[in-house]
Coordinates of N, CA and C in Angstrom, one line a residue:
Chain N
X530 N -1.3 -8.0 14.8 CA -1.0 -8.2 13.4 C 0.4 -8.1 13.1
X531 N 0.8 -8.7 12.0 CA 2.0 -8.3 11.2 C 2.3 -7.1 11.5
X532 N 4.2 -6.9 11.8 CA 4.5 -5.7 11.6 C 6.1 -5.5 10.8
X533 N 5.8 -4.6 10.1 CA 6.6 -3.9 9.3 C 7.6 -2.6 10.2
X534 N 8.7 -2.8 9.7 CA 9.2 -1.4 10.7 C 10.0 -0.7 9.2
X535 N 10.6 0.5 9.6 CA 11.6 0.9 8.4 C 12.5 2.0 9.0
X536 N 13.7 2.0 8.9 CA 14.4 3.2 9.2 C 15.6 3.5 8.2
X537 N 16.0 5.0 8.6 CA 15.1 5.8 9.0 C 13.6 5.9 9.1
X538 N 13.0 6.8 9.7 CA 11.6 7.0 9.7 C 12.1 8.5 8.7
X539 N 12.9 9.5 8.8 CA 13.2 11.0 7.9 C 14.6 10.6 7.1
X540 N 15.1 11.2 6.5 CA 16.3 11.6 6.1 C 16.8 12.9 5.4
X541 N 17.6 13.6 5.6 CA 17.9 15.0 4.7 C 19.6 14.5 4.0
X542 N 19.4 14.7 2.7 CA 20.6 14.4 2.3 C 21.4 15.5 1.3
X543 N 22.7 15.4 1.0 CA 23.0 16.3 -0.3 C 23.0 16.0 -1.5
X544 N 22.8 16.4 -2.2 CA 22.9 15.8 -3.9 C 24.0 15.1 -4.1
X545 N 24.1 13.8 -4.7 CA 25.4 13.5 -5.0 C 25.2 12.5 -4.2
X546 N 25.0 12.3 -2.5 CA 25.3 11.5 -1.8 C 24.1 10.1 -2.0
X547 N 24.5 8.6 -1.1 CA 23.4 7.8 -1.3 C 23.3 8.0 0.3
X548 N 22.1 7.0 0.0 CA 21.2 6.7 1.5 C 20.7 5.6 1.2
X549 N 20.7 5.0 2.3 CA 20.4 3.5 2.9 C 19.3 3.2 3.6
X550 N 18.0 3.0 3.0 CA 16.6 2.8 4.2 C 16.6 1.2 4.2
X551 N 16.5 1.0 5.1 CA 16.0 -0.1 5.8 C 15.0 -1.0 6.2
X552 N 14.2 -2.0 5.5 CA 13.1 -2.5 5.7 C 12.9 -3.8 6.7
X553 N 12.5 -4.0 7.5 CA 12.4 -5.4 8.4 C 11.3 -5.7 8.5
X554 N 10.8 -7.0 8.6 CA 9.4 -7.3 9.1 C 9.8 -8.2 10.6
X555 N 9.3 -7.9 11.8 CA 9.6 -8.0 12.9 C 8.5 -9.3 13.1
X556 N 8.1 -9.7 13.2 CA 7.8 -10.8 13.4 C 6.8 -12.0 12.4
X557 N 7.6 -11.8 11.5 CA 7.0 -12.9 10.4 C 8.3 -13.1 9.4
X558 N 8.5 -14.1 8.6 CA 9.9 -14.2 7.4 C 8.8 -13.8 6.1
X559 N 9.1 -13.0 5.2 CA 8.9 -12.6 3.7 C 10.0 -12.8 3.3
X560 N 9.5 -14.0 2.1 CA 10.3 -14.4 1.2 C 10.2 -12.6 0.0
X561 N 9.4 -12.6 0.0 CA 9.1 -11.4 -1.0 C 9.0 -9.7 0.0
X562 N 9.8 -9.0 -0.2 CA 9.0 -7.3 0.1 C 8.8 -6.4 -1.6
X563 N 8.2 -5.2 -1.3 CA 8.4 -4.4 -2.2 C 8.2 -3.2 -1.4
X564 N 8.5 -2.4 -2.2 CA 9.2 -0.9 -2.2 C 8.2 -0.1 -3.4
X565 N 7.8 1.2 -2.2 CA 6.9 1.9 -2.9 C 7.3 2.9 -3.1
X566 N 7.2 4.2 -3.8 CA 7.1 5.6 -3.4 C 5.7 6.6 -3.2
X567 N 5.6 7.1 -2.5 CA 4.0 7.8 -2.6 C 4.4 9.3 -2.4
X568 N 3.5 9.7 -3.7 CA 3.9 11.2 -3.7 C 2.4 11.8 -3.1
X569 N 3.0 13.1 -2.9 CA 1.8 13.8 -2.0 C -0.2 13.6 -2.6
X570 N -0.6 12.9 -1.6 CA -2.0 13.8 -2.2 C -1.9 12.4 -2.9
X571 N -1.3 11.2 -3.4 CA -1.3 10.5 -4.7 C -1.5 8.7 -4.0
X572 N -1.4 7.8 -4.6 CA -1.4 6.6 -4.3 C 0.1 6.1 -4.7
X573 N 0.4 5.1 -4.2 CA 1.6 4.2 -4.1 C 1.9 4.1 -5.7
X574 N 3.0 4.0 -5.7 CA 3.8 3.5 -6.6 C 4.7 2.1 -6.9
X575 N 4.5 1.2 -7.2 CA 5.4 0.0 -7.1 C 6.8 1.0 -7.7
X576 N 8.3 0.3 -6.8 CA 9.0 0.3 -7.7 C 9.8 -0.9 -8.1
X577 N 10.0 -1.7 -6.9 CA 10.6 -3.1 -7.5 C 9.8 -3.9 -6.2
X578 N 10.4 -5.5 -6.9 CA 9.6 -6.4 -5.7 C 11.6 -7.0 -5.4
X579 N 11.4 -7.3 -4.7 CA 12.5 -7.5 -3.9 C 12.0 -9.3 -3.1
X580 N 13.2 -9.9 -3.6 CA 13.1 -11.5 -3.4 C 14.3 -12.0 -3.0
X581 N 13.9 -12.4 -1.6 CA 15.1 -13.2 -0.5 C 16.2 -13.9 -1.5
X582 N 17.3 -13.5 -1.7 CA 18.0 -14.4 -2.2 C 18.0 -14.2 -3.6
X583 N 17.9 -13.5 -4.1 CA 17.8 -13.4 -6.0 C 17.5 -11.7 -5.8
X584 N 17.9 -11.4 -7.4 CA 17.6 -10.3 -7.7 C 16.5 -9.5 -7.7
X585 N 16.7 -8.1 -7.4 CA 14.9 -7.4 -7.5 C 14.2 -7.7 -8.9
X586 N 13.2 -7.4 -9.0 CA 12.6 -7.4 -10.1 C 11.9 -5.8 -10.1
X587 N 12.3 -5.0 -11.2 CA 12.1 -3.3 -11.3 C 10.9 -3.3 -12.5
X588 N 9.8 -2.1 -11.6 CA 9.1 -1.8 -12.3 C 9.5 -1.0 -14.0
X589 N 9.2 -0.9 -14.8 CA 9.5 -0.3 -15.7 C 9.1 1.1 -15.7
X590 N 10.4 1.5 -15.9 CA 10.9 3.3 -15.8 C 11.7 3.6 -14.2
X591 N 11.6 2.7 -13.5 CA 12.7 2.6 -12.3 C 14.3 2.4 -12.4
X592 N 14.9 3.1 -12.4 CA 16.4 2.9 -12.6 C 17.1 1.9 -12.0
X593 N 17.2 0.4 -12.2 CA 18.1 -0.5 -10.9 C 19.0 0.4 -10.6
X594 N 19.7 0.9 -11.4 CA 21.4 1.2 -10.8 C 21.4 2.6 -10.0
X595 N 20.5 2.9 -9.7 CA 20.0 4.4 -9.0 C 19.3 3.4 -7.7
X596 N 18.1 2.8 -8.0 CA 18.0 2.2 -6.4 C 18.0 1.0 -6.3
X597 N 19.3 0.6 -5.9 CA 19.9 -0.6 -5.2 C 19.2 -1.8 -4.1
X598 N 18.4 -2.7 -4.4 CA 17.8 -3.2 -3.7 C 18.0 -4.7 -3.3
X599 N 18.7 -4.7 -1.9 CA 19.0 -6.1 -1.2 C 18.2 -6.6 -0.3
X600 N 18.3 -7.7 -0.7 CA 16.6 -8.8 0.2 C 17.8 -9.7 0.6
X601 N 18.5 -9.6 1.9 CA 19.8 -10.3 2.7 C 18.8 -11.7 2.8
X602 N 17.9 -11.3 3.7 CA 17.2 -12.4 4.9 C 15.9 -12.4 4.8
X603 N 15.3 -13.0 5.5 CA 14.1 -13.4 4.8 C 13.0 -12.4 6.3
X604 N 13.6 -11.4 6.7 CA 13.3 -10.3 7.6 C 13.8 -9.0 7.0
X605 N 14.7 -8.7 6.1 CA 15.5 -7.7 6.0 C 15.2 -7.1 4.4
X606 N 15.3 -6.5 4.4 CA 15.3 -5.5 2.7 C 16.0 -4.4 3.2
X607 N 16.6 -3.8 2.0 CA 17.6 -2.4 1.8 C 17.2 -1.6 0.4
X608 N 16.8 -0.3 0.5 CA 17.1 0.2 -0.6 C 17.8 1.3 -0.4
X609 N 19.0 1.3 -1.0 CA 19.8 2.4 -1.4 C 19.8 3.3 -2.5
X610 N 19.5 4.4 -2.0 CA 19.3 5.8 -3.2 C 20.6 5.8 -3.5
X611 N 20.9 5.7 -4.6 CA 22.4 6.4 -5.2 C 22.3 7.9 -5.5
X612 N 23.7 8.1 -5.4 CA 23.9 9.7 -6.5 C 22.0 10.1 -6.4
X613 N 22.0 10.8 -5.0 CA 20.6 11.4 -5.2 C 20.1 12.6 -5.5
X614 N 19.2 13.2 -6.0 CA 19.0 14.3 -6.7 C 18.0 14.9 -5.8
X615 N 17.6 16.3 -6.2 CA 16.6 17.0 -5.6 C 15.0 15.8 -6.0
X616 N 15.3 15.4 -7.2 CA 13.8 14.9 -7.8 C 13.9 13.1 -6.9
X617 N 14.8 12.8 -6.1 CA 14.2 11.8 -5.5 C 13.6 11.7 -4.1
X618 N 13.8 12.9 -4.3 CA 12.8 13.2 -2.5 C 11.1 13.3 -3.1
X619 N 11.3 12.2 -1.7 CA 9.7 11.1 -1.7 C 9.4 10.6 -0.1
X620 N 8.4 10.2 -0.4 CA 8.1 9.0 0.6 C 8.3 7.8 0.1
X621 N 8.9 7.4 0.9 CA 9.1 5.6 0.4 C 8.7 4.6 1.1
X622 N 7.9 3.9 0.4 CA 7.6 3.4 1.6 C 7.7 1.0 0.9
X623 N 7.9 0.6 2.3 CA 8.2 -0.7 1.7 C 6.4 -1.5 2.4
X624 N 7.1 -2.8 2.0 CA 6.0 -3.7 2.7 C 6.4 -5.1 2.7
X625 N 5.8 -5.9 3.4 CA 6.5 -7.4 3.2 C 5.5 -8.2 3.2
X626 N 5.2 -9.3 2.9 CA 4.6 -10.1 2.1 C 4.7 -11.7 2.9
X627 N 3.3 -11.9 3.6 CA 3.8 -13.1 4.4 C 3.3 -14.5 3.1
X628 N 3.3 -15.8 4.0 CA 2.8 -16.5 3.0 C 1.5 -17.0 2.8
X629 N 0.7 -16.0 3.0 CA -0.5 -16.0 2.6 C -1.2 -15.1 2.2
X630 N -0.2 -14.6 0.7 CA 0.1 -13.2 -0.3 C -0.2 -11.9 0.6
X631 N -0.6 -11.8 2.0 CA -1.1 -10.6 2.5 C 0.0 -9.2 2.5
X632 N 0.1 -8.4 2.1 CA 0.9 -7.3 2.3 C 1.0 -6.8 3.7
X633 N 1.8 -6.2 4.4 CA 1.8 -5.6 5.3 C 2.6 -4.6 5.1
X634 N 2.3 -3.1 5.5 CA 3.3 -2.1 5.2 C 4.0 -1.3 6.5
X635 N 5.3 -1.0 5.5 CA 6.1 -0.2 7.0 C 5.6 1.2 7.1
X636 N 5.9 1.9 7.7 CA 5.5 3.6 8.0 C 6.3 4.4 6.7
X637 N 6.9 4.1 6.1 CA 7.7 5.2 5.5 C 8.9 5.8 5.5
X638 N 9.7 6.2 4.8 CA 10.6 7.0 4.9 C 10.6 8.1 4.0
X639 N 10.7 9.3 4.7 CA 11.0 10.5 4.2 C 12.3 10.9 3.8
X640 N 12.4 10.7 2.6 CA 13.7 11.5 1.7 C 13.8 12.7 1.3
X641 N 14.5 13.4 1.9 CA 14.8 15.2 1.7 C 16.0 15.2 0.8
X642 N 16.1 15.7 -0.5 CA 17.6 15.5 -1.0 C 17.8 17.4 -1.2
X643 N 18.5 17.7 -0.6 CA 19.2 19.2 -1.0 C 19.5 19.4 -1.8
Chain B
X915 N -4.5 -2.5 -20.2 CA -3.5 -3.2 -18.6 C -5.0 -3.1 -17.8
X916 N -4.2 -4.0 -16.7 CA -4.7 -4.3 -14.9 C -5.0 -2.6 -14.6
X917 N -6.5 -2.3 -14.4 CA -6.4 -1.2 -13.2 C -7.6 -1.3 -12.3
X918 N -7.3 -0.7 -11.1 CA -8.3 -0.5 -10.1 C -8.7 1.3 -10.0
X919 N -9.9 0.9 -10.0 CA -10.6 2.7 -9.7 C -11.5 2.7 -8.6
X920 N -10.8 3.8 -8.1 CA -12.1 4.5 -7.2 C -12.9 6.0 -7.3
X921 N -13.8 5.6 -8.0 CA -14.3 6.9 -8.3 C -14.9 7.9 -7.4
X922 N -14.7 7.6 -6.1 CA -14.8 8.9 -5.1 C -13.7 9.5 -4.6
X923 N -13.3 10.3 -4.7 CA -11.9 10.8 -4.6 C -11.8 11.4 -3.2
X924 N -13.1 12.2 -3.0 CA -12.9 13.0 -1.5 C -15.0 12.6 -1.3
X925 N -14.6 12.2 0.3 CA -15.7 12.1 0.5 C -15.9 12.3 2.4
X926 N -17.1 13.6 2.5 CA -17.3 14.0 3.8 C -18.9 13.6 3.8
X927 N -18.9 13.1 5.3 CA -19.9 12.5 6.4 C -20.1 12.9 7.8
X928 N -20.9 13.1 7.7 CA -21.4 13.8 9.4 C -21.8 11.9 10.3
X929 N -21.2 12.3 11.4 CA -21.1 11.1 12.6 C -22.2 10.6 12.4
X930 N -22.2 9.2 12.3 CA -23.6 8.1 12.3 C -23.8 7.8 10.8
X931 N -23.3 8.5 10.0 CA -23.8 8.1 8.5 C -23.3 6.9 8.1
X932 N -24.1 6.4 6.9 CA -23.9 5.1 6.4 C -22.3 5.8 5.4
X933 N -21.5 4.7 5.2 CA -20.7 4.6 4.3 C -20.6 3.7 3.5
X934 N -20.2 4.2 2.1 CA -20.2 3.2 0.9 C -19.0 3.6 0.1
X935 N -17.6 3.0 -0.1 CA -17.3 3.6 -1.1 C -16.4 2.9 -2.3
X936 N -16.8 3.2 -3.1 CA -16.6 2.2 -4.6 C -15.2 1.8 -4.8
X937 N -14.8 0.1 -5.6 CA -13.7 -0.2 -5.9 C -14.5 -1.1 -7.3
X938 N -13.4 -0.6 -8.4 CA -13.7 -1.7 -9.5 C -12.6 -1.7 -9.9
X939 N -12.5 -3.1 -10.4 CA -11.6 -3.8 -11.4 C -12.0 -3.9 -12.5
X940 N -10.6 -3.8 -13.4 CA -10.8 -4.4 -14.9 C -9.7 -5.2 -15.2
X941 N -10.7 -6.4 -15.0 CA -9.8 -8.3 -15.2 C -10.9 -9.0 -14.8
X942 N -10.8 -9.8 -15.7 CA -12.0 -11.1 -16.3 C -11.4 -12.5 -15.0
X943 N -10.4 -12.1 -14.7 CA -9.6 -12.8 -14.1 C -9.8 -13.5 -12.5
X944 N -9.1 -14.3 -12.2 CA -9.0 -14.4 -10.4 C -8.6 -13.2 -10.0
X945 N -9.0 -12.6 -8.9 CA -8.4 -11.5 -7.9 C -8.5 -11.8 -6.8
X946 N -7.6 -11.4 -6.2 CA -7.4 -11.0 -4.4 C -7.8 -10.1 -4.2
X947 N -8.2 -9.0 -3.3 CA -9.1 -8.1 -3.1 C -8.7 -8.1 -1.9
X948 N -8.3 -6.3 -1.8 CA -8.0 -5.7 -0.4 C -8.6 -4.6 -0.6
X949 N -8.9 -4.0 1.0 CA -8.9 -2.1 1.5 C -7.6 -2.6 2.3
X950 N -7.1 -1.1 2.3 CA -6.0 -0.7 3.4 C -6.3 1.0 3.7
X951 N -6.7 1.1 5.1 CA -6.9 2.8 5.6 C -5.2 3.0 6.0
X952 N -5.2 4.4 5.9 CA -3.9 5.1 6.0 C -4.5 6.5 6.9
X953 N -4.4 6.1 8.2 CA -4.7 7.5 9.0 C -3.7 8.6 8.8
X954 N -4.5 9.8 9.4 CA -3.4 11.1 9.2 C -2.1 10.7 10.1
X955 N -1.0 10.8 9.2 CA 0.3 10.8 10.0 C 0.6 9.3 10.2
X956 N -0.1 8.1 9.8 CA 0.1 6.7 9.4 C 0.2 6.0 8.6
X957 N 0.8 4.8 9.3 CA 1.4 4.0 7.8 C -0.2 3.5 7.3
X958 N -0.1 2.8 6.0 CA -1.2 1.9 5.7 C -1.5 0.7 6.6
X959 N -3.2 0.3 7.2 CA -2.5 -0.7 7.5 C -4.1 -1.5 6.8
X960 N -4.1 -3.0 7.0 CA -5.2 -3.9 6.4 C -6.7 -4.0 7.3
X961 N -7.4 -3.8 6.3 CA -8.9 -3.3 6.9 C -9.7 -4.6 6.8
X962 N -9.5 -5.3 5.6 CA -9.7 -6.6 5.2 C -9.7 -6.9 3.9
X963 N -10.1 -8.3 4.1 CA -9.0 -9.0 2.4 C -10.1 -10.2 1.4
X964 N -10.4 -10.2 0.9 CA -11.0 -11.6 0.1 C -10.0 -12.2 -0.8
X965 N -10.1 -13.5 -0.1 CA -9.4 -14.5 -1.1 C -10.3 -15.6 -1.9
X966 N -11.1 -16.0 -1.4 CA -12.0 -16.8 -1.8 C -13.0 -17.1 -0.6
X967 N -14.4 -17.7 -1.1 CA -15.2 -18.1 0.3 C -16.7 -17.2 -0.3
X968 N -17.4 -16.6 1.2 CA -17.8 -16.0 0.9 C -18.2 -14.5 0.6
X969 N -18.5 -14.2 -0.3 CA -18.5 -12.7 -1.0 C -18.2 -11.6 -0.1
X970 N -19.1 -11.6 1.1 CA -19.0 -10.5 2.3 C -18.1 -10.5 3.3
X971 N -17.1 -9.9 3.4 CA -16.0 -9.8 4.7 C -16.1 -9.1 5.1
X972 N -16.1 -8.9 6.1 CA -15.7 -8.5 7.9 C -14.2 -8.0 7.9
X973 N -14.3 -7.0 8.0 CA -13.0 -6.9 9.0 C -12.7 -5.8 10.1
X974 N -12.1 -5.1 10.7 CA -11.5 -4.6 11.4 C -12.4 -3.4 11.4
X975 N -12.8 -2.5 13.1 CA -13.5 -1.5 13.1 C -14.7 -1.7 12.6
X976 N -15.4 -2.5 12.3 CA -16.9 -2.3 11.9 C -16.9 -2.4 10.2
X977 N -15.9 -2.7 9.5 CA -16.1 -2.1 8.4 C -16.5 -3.9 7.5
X978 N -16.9 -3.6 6.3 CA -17.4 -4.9 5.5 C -16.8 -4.5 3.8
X979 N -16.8 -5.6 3.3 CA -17.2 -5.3 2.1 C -17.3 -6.2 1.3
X980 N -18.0 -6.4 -0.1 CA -18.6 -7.1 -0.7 C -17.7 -7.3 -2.1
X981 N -17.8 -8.6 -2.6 CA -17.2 -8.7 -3.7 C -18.6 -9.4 -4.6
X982 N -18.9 -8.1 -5.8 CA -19.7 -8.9 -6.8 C -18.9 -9.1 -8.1
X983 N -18.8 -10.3 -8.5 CA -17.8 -10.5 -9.6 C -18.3 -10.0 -10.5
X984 N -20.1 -10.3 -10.8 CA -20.0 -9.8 -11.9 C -20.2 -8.1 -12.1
X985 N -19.7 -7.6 -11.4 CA -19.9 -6.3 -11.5 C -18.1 -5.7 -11.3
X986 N -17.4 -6.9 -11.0 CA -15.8 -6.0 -11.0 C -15.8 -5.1 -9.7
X987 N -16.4 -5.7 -9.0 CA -16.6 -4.5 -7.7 C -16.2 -5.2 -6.5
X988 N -15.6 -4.2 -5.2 CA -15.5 -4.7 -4.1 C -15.7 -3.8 -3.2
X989 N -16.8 -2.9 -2.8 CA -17.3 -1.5 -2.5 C -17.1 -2.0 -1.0
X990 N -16.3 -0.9 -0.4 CA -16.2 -0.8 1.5 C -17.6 -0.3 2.1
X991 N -17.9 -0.5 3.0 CA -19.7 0.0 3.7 C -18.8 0.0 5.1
X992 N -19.6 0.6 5.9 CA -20.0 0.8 7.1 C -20.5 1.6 7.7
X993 N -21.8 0.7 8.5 CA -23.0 1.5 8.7 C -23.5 2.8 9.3
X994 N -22.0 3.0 10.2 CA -22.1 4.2 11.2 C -20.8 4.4 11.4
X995 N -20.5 5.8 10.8 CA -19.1 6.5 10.6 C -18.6 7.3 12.1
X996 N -17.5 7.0 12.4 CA -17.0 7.6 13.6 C -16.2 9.1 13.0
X997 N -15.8 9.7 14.2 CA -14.9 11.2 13.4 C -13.4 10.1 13.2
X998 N -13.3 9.1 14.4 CA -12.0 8.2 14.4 C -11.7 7.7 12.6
X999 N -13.0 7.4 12.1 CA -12.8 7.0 10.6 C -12.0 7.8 9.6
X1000 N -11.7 9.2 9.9 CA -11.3 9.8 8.7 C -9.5 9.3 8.8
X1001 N -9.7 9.2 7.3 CA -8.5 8.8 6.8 C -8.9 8.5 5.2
X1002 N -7.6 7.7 5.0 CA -7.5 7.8 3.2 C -7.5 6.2 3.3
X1003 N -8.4 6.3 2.1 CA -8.7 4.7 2.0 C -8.8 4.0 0.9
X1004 N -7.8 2.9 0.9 CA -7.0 2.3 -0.5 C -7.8 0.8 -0.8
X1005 N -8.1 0.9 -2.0 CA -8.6 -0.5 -2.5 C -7.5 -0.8 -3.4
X1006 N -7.3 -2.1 -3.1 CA -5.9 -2.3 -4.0 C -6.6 -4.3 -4.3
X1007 N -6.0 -4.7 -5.1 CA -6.2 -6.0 -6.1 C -5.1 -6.8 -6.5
X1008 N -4.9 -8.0 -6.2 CA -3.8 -8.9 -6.7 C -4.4 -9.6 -8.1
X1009 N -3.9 -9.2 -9.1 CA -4.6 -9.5 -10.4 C -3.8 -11.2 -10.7
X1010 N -4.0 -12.1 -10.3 CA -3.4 -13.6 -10.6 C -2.8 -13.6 -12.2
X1011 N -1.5 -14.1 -12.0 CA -1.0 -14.1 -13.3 C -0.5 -12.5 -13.5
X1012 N -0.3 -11.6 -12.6 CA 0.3 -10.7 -13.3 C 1.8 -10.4 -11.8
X1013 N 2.2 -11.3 -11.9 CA 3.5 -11.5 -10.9 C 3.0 -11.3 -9.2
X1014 N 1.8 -11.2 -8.9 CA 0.9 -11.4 -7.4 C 1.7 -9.8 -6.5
X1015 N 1.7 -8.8 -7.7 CA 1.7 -7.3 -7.1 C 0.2 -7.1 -7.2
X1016 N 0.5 -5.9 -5.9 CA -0.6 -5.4 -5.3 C -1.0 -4.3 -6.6
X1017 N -2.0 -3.8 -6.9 CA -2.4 -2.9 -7.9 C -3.4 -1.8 -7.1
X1018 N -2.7 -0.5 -6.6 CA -3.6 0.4 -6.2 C -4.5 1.4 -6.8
X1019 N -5.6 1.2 -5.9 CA -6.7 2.3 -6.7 C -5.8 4.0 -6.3
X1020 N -6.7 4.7 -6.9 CA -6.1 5.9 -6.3 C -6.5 6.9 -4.6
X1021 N -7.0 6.0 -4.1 CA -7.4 6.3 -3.1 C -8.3 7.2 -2.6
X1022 N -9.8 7.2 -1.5 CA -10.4 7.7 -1.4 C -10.3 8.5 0.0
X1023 N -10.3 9.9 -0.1 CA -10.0 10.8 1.3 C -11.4 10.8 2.0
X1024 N -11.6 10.3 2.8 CA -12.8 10.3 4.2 C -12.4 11.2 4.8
X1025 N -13.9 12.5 5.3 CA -13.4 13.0 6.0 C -14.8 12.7 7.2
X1026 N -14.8 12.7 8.3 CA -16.2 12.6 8.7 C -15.9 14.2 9.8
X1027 N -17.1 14.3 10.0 CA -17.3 15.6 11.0 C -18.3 15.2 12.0
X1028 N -18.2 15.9 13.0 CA -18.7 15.6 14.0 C -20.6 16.6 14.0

């Protein structure tokens, strides 16, 4: 099947600083990924859809200018936590989108902010 | 708005039991229709999908499920539960016309016992 990778797989950071996760789909092109957060115990959260070549599109109540989201290549996605707080430690997690609307998801990343 | 429900939130089964567990929608609309299991300490991944065709899909592990439209339903079954089954299990929906994001239920915790 489709696979999704992400890295980091953890991260621990200090308040203030950003972080860079990394989304790839290894062997298929998505024109489209999105970016989730999942909190404990809870179901996914959309935060933006992320589109090869154009701007994200942000769910409402998501800060663009807090998380930074580049879709380079039609394999690659980035979300950058800005200026991170104790309250954005999450799981995050992405997915990519082949062309036959199916989702595929990456493992996750773990955000620790101090 | 677009939501999906699963109204079994936690559900335990002793090895060999039938499983059933509920997904509905509220949209009069076309849908896509997914499960995705998320084992302990894994990413999500696709269990099976309806796009169109016929009602009953097959997919992966033994598992099935049914789409009755007129009931807003796409309930997962499978007939004989392993202890390998437990995990957390997501029905999620592409509501057509609402930008072809995924819309997740809140997920149902499987536990099976031996």
């Amino acid at each position: 099947g489709a696979v999704v990778s992400q890295h980091p797989s953890w991260v621990i950071c200090k308040s203030g600083t950003s972080v860079k996760i990394e989304c790839r789909s290894l062997d298929f092109q998505a024109t489209t990924m999105f970016w989730y957060r999942q909190f404990p115990k809870q179901s996914l959260m959309l935060m933006a859809t992320s589109n090869e070549g154009s701007k994200a599109t942000y769910e409402q109540g998501v800060e663009k200018d807090k998380f930074l989201i580049n879709h380079a290549s039609l394999t690659l996605s980035t979300l950058t936590v800005t200026s991170a707080h104790p309250e954005d430690s999450s799981f995050y997690i992405c997915s990519a989108r082949d062309l036959g609307y199916t989702q595929y998801f990456g493992p996750g990343t773990r955000l620790t902010v101090l | 708005a677009q939501s999906v429900s699963q109204h079994n939130h936690h559900v335990i089964l002793s090895e060999a039991a039938s499983l059933e567990l509920g997904c509905n929608y509220s949209y009069g609309g076309t849908v896509n229709l997914f499960w995705y299991v998320q084992y302990p300490g894994q990413h999500l991944q696709l269990l099976l999908k309806y796009f169109s065709g016929d009602p009953l899909v097959k997919g992966i592990k033994g598992f099935e499920a049914e789409f009755i439209k007129s009931k807003f339903s796409f309930n997962l079954r499978k007939p004989s539960v392993q202890w390998s089954d437990t995990a957390e299990y997501f029905c999620a929906v592409i509501f057509t016309g609402g930008g072809n994001k995924l819309t997740f239920g809140t997920g149902t915790q499987l536990k099976v016992e031996l």
